[in-house]
PDB file of C-alpha atoms and ligand atoms in Angstrom:
ATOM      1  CA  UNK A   1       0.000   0.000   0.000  1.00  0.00           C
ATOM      2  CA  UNK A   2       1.148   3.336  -1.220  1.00  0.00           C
ATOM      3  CA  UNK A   3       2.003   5.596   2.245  1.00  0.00           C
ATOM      4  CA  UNK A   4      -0.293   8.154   2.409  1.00  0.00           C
ATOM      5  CA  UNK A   5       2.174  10.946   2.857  1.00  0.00           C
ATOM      6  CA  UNK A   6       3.105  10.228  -1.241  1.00  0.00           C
ATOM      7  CA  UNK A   7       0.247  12.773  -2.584  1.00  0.00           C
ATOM      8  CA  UNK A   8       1.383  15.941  -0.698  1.00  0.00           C
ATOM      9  CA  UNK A   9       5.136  14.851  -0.906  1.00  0.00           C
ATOM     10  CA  UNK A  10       4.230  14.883  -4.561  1.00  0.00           C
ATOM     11  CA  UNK A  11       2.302  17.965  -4.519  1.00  0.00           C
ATOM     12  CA  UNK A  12       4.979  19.619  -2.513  1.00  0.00           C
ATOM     13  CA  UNK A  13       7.333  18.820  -5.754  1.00  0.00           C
ATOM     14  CA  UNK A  14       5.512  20.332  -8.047  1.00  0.00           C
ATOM     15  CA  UNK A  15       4.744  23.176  -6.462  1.00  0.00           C
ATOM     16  CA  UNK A  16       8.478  23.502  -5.855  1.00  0.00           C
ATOM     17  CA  UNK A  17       9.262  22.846  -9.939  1.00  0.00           C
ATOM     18  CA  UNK A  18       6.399  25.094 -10.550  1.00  0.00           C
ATOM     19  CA  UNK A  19       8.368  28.087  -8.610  1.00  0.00           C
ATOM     20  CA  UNK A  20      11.348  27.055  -9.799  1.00  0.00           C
ATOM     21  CA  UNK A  21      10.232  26.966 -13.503  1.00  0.00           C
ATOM     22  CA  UNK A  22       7.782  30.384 -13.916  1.00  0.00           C
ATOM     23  CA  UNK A  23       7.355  31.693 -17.084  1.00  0.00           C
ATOM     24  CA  UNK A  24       9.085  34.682 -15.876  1.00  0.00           C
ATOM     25  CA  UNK A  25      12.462  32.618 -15.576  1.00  0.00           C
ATOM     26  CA  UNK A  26      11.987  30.924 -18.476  1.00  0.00           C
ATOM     27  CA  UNK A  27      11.246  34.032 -20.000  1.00  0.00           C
ATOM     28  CA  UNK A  28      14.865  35.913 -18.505  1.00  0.00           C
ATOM     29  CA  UNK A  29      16.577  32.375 -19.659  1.00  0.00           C
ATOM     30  CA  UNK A  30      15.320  33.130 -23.451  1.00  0.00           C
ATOM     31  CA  UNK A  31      15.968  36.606 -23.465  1.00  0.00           C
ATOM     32  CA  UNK A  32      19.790  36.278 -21.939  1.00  0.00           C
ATOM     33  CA  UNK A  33      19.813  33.431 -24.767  1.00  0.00           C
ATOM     34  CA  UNK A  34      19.381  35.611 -27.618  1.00  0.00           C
ATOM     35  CA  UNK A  35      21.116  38.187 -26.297  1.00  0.00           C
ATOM     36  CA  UNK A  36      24.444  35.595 -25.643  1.00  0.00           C
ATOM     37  CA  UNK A  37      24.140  34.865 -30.026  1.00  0.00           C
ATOM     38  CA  UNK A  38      24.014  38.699 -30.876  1.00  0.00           C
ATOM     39  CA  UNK A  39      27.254  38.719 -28.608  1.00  0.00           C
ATOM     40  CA  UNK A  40      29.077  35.038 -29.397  1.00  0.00           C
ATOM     41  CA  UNK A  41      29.292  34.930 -25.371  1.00  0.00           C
ATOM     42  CA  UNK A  42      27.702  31.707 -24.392  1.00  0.00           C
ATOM     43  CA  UNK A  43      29.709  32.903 -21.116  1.00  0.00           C
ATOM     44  CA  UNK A  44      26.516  35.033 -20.476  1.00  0.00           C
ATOM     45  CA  UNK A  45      24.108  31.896 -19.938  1.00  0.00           C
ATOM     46  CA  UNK A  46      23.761  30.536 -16.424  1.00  0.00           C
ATOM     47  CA  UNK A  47      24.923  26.796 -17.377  1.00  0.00           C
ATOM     48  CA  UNK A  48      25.022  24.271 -14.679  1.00  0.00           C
ATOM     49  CA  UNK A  49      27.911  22.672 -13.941  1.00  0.00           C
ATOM     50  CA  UNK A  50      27.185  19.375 -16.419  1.00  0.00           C
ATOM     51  CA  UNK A  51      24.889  21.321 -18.948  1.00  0.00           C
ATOM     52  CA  UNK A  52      24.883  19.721 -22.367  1.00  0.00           C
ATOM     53  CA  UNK A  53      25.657  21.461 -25.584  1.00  0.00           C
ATOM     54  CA  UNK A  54      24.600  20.031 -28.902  1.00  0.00           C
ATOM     55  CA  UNK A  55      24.091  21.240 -32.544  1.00  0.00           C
ATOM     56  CA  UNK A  56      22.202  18.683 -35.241  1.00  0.00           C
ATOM     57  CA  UNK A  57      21.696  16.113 -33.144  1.00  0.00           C
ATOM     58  CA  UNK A  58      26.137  16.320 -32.667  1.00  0.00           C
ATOM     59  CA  UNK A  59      27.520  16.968 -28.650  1.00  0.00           C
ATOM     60  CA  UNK A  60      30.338  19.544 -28.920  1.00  0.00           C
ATOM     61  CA  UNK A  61      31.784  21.992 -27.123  1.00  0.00           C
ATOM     62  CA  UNK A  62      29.712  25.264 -26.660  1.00  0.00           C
ATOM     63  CA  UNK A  63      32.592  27.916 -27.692  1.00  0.00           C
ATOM     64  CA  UNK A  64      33.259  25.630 -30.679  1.00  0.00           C
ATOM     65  CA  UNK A  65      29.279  25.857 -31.888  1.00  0.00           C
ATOM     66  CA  UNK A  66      27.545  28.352 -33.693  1.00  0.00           C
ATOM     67  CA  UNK A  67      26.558  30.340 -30.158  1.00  0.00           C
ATOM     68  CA  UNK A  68      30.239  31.528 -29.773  1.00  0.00           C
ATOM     69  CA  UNK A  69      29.650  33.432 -33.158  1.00  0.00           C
ATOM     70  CA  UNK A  70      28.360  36.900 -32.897  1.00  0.00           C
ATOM     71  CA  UNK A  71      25.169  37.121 -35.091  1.00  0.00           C
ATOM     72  CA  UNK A  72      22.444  39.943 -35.866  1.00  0.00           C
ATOM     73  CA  UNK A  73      19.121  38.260 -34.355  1.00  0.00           C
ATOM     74  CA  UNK A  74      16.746  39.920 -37.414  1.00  0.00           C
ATOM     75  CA  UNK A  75      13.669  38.273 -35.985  1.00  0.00           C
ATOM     76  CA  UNK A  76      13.345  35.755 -33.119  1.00  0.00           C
ATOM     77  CA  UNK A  77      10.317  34.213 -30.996  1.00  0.00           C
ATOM     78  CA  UNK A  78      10.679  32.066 -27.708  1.00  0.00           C
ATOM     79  CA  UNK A  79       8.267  29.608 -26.145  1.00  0.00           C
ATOM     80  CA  UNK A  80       7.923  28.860 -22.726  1.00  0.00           C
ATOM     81  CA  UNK A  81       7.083  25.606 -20.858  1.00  0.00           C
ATOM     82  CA  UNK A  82       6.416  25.666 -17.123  1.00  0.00           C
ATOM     83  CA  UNK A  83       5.817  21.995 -17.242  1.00  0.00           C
ATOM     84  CA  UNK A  84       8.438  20.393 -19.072  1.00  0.00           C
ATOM     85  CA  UNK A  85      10.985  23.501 -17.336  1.00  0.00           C
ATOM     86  CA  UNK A  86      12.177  24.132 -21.083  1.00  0.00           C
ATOM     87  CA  UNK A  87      12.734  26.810 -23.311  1.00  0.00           C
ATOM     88  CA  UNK A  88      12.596  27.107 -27.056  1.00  0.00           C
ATOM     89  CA  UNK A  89      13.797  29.972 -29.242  1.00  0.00           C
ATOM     90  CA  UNK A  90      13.431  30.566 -33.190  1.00  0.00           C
ATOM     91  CA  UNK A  91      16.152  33.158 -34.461  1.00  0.00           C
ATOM     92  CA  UNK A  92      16.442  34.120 -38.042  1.00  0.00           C
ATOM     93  CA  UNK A  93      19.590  36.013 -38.869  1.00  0.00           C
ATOM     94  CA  UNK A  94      19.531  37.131 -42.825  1.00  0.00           C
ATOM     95  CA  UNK A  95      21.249  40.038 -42.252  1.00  0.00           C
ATOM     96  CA  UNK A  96      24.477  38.468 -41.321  1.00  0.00           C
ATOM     97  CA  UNK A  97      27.524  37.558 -43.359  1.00  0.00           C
ATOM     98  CA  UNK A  98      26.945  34.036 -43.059  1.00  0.00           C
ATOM     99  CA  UNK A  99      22.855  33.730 -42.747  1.00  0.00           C
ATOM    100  CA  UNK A 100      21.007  31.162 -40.445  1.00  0.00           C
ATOM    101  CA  UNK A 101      18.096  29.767 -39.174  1.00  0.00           C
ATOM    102  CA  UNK A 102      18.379  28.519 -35.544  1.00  0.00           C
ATOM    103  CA  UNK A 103      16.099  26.578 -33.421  1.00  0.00           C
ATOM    104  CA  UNK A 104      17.138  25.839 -29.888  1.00  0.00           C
ATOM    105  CA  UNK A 105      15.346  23.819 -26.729  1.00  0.00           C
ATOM    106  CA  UNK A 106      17.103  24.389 -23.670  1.00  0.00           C
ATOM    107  CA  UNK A 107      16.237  22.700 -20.155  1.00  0.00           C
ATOM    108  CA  UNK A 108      16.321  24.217 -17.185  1.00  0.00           C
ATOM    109  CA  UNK A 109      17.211  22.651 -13.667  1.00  0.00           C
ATOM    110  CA  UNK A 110      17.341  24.921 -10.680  1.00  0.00           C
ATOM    111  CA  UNK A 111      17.295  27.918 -12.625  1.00  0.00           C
ATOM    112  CA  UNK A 112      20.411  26.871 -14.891  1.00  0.00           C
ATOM    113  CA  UNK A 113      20.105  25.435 -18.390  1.00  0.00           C
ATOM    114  CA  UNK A 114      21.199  21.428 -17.952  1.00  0.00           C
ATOM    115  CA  UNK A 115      20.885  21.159 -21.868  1.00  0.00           C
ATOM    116  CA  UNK A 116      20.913  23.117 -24.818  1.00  0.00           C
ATOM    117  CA  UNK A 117      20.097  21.457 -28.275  1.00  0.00           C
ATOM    118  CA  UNK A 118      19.647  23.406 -31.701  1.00  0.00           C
ATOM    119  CA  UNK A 119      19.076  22.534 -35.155  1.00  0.00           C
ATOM    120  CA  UNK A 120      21.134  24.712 -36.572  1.00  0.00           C
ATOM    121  CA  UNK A 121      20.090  25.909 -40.468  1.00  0.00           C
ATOM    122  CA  UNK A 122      22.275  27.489 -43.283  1.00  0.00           C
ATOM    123  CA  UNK A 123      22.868  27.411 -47.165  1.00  0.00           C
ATOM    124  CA  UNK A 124      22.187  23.876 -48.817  1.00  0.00           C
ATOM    125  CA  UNK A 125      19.894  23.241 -45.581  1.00  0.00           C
ATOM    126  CA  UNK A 126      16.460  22.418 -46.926  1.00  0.00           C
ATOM    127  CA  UNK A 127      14.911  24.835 -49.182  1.00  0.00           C
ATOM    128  CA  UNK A 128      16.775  26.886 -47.045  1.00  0.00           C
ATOM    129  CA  UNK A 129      16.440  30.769 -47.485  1.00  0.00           C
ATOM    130  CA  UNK A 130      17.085  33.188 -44.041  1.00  0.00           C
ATOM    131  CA  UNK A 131      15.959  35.683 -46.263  1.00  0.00           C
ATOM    132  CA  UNK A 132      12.650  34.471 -47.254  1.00  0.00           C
ATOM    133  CA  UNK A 133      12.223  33.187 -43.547  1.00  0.00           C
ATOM    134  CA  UNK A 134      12.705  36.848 -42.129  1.00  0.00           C
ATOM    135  CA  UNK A 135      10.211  38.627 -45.184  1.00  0.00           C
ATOM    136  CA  UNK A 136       7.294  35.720 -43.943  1.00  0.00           C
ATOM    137  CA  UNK A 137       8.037  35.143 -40.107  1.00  0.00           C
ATOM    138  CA  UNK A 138       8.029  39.034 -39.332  1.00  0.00           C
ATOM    139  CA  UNK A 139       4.088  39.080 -41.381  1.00  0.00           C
ATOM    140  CA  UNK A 140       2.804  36.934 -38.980  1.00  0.00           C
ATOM    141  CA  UNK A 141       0.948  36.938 -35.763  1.00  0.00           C
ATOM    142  CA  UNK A 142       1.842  35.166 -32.676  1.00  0.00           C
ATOM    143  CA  UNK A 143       0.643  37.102 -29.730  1.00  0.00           C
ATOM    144  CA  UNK A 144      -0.706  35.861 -26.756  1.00  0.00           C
ATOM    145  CA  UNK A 145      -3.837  33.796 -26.885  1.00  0.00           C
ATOM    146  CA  UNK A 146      -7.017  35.405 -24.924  1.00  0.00           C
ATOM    147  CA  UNK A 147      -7.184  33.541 -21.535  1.00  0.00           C
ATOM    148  CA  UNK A 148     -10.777  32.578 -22.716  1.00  0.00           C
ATOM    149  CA  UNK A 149      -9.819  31.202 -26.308  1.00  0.00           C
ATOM    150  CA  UNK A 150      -6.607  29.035 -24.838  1.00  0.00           C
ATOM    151  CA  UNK A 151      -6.203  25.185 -25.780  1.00  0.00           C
ATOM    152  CA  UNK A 152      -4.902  23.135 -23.155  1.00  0.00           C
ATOM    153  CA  UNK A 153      -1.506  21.392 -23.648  1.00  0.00           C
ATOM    154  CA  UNK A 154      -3.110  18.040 -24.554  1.00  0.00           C
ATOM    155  CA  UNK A 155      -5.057  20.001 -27.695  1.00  0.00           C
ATOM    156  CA  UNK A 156      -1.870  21.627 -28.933  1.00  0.00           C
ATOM    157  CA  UNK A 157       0.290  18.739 -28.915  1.00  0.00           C
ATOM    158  CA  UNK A 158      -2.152  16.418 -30.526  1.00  0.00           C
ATOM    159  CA  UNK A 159      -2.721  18.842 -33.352  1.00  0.00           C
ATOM    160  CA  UNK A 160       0.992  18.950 -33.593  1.00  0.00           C
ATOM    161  CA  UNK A 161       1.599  15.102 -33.401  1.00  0.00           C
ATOM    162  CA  UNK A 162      -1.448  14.482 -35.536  1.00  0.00           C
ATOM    163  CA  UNK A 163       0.967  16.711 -38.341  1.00  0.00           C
ATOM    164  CA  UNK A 164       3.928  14.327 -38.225  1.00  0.00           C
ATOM    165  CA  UNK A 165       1.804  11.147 -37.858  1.00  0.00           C
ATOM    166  CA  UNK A 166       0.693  12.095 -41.216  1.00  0.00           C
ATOM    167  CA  UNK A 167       3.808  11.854 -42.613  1.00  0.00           C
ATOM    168  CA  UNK A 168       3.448   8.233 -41.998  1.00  0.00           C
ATOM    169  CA  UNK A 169      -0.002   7.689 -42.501  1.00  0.00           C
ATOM    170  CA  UNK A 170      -1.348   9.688 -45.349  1.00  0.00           C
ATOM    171  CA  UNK A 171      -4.710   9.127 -44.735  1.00  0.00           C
ATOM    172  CA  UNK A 172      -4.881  10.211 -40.700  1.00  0.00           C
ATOM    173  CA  UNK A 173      -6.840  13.556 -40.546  1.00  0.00           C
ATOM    174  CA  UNK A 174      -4.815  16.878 -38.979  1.00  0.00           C
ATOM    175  CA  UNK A 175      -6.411  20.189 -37.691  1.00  0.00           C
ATOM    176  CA  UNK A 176      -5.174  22.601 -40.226  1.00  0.00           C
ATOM    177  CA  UNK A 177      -7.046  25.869 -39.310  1.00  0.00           C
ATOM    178  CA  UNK A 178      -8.140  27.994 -42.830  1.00  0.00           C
ATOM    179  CA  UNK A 179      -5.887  30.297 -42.919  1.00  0.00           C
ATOM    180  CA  UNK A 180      -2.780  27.994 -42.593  1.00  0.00           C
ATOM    181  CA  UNK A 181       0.119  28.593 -43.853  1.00  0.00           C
ATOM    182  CA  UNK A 182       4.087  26.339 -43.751  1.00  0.00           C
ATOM    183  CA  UNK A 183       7.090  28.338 -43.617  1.00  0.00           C
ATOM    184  CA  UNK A 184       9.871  25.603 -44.567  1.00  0.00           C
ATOM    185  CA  UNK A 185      13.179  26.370 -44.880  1.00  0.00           C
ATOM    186  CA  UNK A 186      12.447  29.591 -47.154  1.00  0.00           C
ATOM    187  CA  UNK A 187       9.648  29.247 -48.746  1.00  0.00           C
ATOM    188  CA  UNK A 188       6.233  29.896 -47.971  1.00  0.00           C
ATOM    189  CA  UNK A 189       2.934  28.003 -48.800  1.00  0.00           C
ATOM    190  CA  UNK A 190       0.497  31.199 -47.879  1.00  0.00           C
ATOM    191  CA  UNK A 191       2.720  33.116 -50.509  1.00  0.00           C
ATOM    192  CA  UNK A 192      -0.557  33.449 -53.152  1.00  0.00           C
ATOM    193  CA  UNK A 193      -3.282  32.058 -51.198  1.00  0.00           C
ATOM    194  CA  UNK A 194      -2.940  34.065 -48.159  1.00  0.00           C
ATOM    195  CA  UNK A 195      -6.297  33.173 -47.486  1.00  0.00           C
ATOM    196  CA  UNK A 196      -6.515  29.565 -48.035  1.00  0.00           C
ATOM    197  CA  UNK A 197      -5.657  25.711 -45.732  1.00  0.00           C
ATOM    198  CA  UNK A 198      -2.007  25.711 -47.920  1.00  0.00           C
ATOM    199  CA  UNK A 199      -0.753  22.657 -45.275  1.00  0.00           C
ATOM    200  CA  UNK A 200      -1.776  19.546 -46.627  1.00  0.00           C
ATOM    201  CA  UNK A 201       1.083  17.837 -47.381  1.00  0.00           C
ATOM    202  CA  UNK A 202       1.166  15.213 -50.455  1.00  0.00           C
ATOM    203  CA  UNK A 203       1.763  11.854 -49.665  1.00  0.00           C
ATOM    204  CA  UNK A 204       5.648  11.126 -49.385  1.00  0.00           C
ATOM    205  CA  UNK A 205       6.777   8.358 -51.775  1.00  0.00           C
ATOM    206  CA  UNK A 206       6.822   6.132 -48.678  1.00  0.00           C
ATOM    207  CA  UNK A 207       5.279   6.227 -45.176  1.00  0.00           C
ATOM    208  CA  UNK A 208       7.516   8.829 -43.101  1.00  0.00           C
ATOM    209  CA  UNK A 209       8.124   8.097 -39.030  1.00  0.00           C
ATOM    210  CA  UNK A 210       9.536  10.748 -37.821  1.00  0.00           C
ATOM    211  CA  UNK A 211      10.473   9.899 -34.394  1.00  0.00           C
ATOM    212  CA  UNK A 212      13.097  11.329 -31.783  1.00  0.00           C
ATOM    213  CA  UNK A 213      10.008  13.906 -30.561  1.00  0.00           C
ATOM    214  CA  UNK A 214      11.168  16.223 -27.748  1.00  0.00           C
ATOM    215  CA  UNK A 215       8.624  18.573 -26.953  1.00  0.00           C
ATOM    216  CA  UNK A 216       7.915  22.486 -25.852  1.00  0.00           C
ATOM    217  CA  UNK A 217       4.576  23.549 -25.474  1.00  0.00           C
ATOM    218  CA  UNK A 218       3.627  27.259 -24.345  1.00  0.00           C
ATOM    219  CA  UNK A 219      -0.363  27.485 -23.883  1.00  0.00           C
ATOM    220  CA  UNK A 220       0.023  31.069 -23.410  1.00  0.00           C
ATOM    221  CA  UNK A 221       1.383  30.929 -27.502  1.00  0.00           C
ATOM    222  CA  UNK A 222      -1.036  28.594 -28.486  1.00  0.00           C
ATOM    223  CA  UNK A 223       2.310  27.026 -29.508  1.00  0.00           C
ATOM    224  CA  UNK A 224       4.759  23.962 -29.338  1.00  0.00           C
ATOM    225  CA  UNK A 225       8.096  22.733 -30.785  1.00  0.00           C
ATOM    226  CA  UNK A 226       8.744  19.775 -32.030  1.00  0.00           C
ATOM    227  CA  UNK A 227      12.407  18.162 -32.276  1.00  0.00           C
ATOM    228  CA  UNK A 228      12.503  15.259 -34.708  1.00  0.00           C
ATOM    229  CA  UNK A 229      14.497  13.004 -36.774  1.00  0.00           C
ATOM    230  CA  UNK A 230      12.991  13.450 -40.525  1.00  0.00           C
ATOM    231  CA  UNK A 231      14.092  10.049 -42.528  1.00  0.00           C
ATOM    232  CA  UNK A 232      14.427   9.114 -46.111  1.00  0.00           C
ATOM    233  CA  UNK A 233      15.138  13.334 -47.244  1.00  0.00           C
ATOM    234  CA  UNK A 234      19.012  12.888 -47.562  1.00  0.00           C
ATOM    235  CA  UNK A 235      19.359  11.096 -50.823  1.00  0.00           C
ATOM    236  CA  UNK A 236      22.706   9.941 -49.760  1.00  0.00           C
ATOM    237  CA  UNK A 237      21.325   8.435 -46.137  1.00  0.00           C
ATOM    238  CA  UNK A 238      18.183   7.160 -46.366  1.00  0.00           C
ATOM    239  CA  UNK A 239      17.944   5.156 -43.761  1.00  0.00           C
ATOM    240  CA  UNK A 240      19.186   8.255 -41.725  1.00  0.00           C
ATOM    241  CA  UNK A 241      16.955  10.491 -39.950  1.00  0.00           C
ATOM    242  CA  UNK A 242      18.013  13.947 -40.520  1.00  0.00           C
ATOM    243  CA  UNK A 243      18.164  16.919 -37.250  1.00  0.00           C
ATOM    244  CA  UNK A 244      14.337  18.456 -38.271  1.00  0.00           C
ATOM    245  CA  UNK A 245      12.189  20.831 -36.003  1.00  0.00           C
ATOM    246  CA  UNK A 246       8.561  21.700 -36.460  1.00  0.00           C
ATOM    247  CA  UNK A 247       7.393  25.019 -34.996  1.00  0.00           C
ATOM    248  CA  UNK A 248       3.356  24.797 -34.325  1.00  0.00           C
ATOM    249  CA  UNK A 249       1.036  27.798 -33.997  1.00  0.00           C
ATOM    250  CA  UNK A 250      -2.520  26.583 -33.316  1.00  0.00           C
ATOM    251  CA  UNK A 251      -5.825  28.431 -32.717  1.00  0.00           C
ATOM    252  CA  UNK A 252      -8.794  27.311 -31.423  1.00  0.00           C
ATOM    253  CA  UNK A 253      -7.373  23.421 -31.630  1.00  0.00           C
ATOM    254  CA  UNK A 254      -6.155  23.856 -35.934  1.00  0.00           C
ATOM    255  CA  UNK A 255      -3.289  25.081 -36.982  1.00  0.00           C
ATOM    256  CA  UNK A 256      -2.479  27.938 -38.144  1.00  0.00           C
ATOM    257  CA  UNK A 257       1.291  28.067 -39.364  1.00  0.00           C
ATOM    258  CA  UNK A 258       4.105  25.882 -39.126  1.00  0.00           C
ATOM    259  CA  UNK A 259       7.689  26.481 -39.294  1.00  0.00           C
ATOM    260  CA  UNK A 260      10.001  23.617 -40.872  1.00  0.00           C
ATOM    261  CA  UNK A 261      13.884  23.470 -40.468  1.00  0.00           C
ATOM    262  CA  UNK A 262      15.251  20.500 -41.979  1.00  0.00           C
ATOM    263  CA  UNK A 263      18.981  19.935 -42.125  1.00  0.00           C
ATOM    264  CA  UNK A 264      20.782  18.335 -44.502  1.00  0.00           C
ATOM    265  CA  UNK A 265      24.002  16.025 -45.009  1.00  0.00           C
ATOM    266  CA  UNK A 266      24.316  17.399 -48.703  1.00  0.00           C
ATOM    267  CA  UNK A 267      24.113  20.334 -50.782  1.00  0.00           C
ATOM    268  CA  UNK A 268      19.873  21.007 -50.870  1.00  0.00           C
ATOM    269  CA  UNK A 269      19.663  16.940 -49.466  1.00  0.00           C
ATOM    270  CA  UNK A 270      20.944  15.252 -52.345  1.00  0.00           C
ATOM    271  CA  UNK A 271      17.704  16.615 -54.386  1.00  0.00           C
TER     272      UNK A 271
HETATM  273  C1  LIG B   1      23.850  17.152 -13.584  1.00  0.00           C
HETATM  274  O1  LIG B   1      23.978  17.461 -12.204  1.00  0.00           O
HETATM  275  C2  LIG B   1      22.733  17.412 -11.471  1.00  0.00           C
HETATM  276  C3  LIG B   1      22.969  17.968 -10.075  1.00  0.00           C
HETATM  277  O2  LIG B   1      24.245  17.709  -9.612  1.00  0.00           O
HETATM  278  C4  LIG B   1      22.229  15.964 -11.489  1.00  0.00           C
HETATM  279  O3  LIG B   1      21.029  15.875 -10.795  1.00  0.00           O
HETATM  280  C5  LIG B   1      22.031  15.533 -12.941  1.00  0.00           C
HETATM  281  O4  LIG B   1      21.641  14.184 -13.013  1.00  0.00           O
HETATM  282  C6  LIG B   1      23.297  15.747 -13.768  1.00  0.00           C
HETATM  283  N1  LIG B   1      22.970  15.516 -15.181  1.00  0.00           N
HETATM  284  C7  LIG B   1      23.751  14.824 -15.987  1.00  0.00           C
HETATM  285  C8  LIG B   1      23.304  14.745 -17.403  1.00  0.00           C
HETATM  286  O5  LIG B   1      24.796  14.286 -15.619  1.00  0.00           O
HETATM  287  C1  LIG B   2      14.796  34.103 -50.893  1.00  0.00           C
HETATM  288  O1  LIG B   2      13.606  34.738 -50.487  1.00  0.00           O
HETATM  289  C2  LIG B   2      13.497  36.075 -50.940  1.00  0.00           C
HETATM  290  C3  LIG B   2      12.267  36.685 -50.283  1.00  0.00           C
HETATM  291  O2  LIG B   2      11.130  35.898 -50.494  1.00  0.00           O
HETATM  292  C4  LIG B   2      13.453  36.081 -52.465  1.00  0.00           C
HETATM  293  O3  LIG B   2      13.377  37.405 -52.928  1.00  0.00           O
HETATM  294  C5  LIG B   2      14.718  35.410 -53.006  1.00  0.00           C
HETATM  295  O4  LIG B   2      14.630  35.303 -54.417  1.00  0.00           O
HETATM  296  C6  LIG B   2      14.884  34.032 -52.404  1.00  0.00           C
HETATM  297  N1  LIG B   2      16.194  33.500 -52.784  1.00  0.00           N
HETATM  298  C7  LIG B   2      16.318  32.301 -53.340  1.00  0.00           C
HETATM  299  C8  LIG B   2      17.726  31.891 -53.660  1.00  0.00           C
HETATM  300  O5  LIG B   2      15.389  31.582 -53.575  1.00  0.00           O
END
């Protein structure tokens, strides 16, 4: 028999991740994020002692990654997840020398980041275009939800998950909201039917699993993250799953945009 002290021992532990994970810290973790790529000075973040570093799916040394490069942050939007203690940041830089498209997820322990992971996007990345990603990203709209008109967690992640099932089962039906529009790489589906469910994806040649999922979810957002592998793209690995991330903005339980970053192993994936 379970000791009945368990439920308020357990309650006592949330509440004490809950404190420990506010939005408001997540938020200050984000901000000093961006702030440490505009500088190169990862030296800014508050690590903890072990904290991981990894870029495409790779572990490497944080001053040796793209975060010890100084970069002009053109656009960038965070999400924040009191539940899972995590952070996740979009930052399009087209303006610099050497243009990218970052995605990062960081964990947070304590109030330090224990793990920063980024798929990190640049020429010959999939339809890759920082310049195209700034012109669309800064046209769209991703304030806070109403309190009244929020999903829950469960809602947003299923519409998200119900996206990449689909990639394996062509047939499965996903809330795509009219408008919707896909922002991949580049290029934009919305670009001449602003107005219009652009989404749908076509039936890959064969059934897709993308798996690897790590999750951020920010209710406030109405959006979620997802890490993934995405298999069979690279021509020259096909039995590889290449470092993808799927950026989700849903409203009223259907989607309204999606951001794609797909990296590649070759030049445009072998394509
Ligand atoms: C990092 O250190 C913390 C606290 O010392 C510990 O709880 C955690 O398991 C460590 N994480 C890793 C990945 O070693
Ligand atoms: C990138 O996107 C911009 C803005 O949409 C467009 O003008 C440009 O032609 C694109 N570049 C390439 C190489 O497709």
């Amino acid at each position: 028999m379970a000791p009945v002290y368990s439920l308020s021992l357990l309650l006592g532990l949330a509440g004490r991740a809950l404190a420990e994970c506010s939005r408001a810290t997540l938020q200050d973790i984000a901000a000093t994020y961006v702030k440490a790529q505009t500088a190169g000075r990862p030296e800014l973040l508050s690590l903890a002692s072990n904290a991981s570093y990894a870029e495409n799916d790779v572990s490497m040394d944080i001053k040796k990654g793209v975060l010890s490069q100084a970069l002009p942050v053109d656009n960038t939007r965070s999400l924040l997840d009191p539940v899972e203690c995590a952070t996740f940041t979009e930052i399009t830089s087209a303006t610099a020398k050497h243009p990218y498209v970052i995605h990062t997820r960081m964990l947070v322990t304590d109030s330090k980041i224990s793990a920063i992971e980024s798929v990190v996007t640049d020429d010959g990345d999939w339809v890759f275009n920082a310049t195209g990603h700034l012109y669309w990203s800064k046209r769209e709209t991703w304030d806070p939800i109403p309190e009244a008109r929020r999903d829950t967690r469960a809602v947003i992640k299923a519409a998200g998950d119900a996206y990449l099932n689909q990639w394996a089962e062509s047939t499965l039906s996903v809330p795509l909201g009219t408008p919707c529009a896909r922002l991949e790489g580049g290029m934009y589906t919305g670009e001449r039917q602003p107005t219009a469910n652009t989404c749908r994806m076509p039936a890959f040649p064969q059934p897709l699993k993308a798996g690897n999922r790590r999750y951020t979810i920010d209710e406030e957002l109405g959006a979620m993250d997802i890490f993934n592998g995405f298999p069979w793209l690279e021509k020259t690995k096909p039995d590889a799953s290449m470092p993808c991330s799927n950026l989700f903005r849903v409203e009223s339980g259907k989607i309204r945009y999606i951001h794609e970053q797909t990296v590649c192993a070759t030049p445009h994936c072998g394509r």
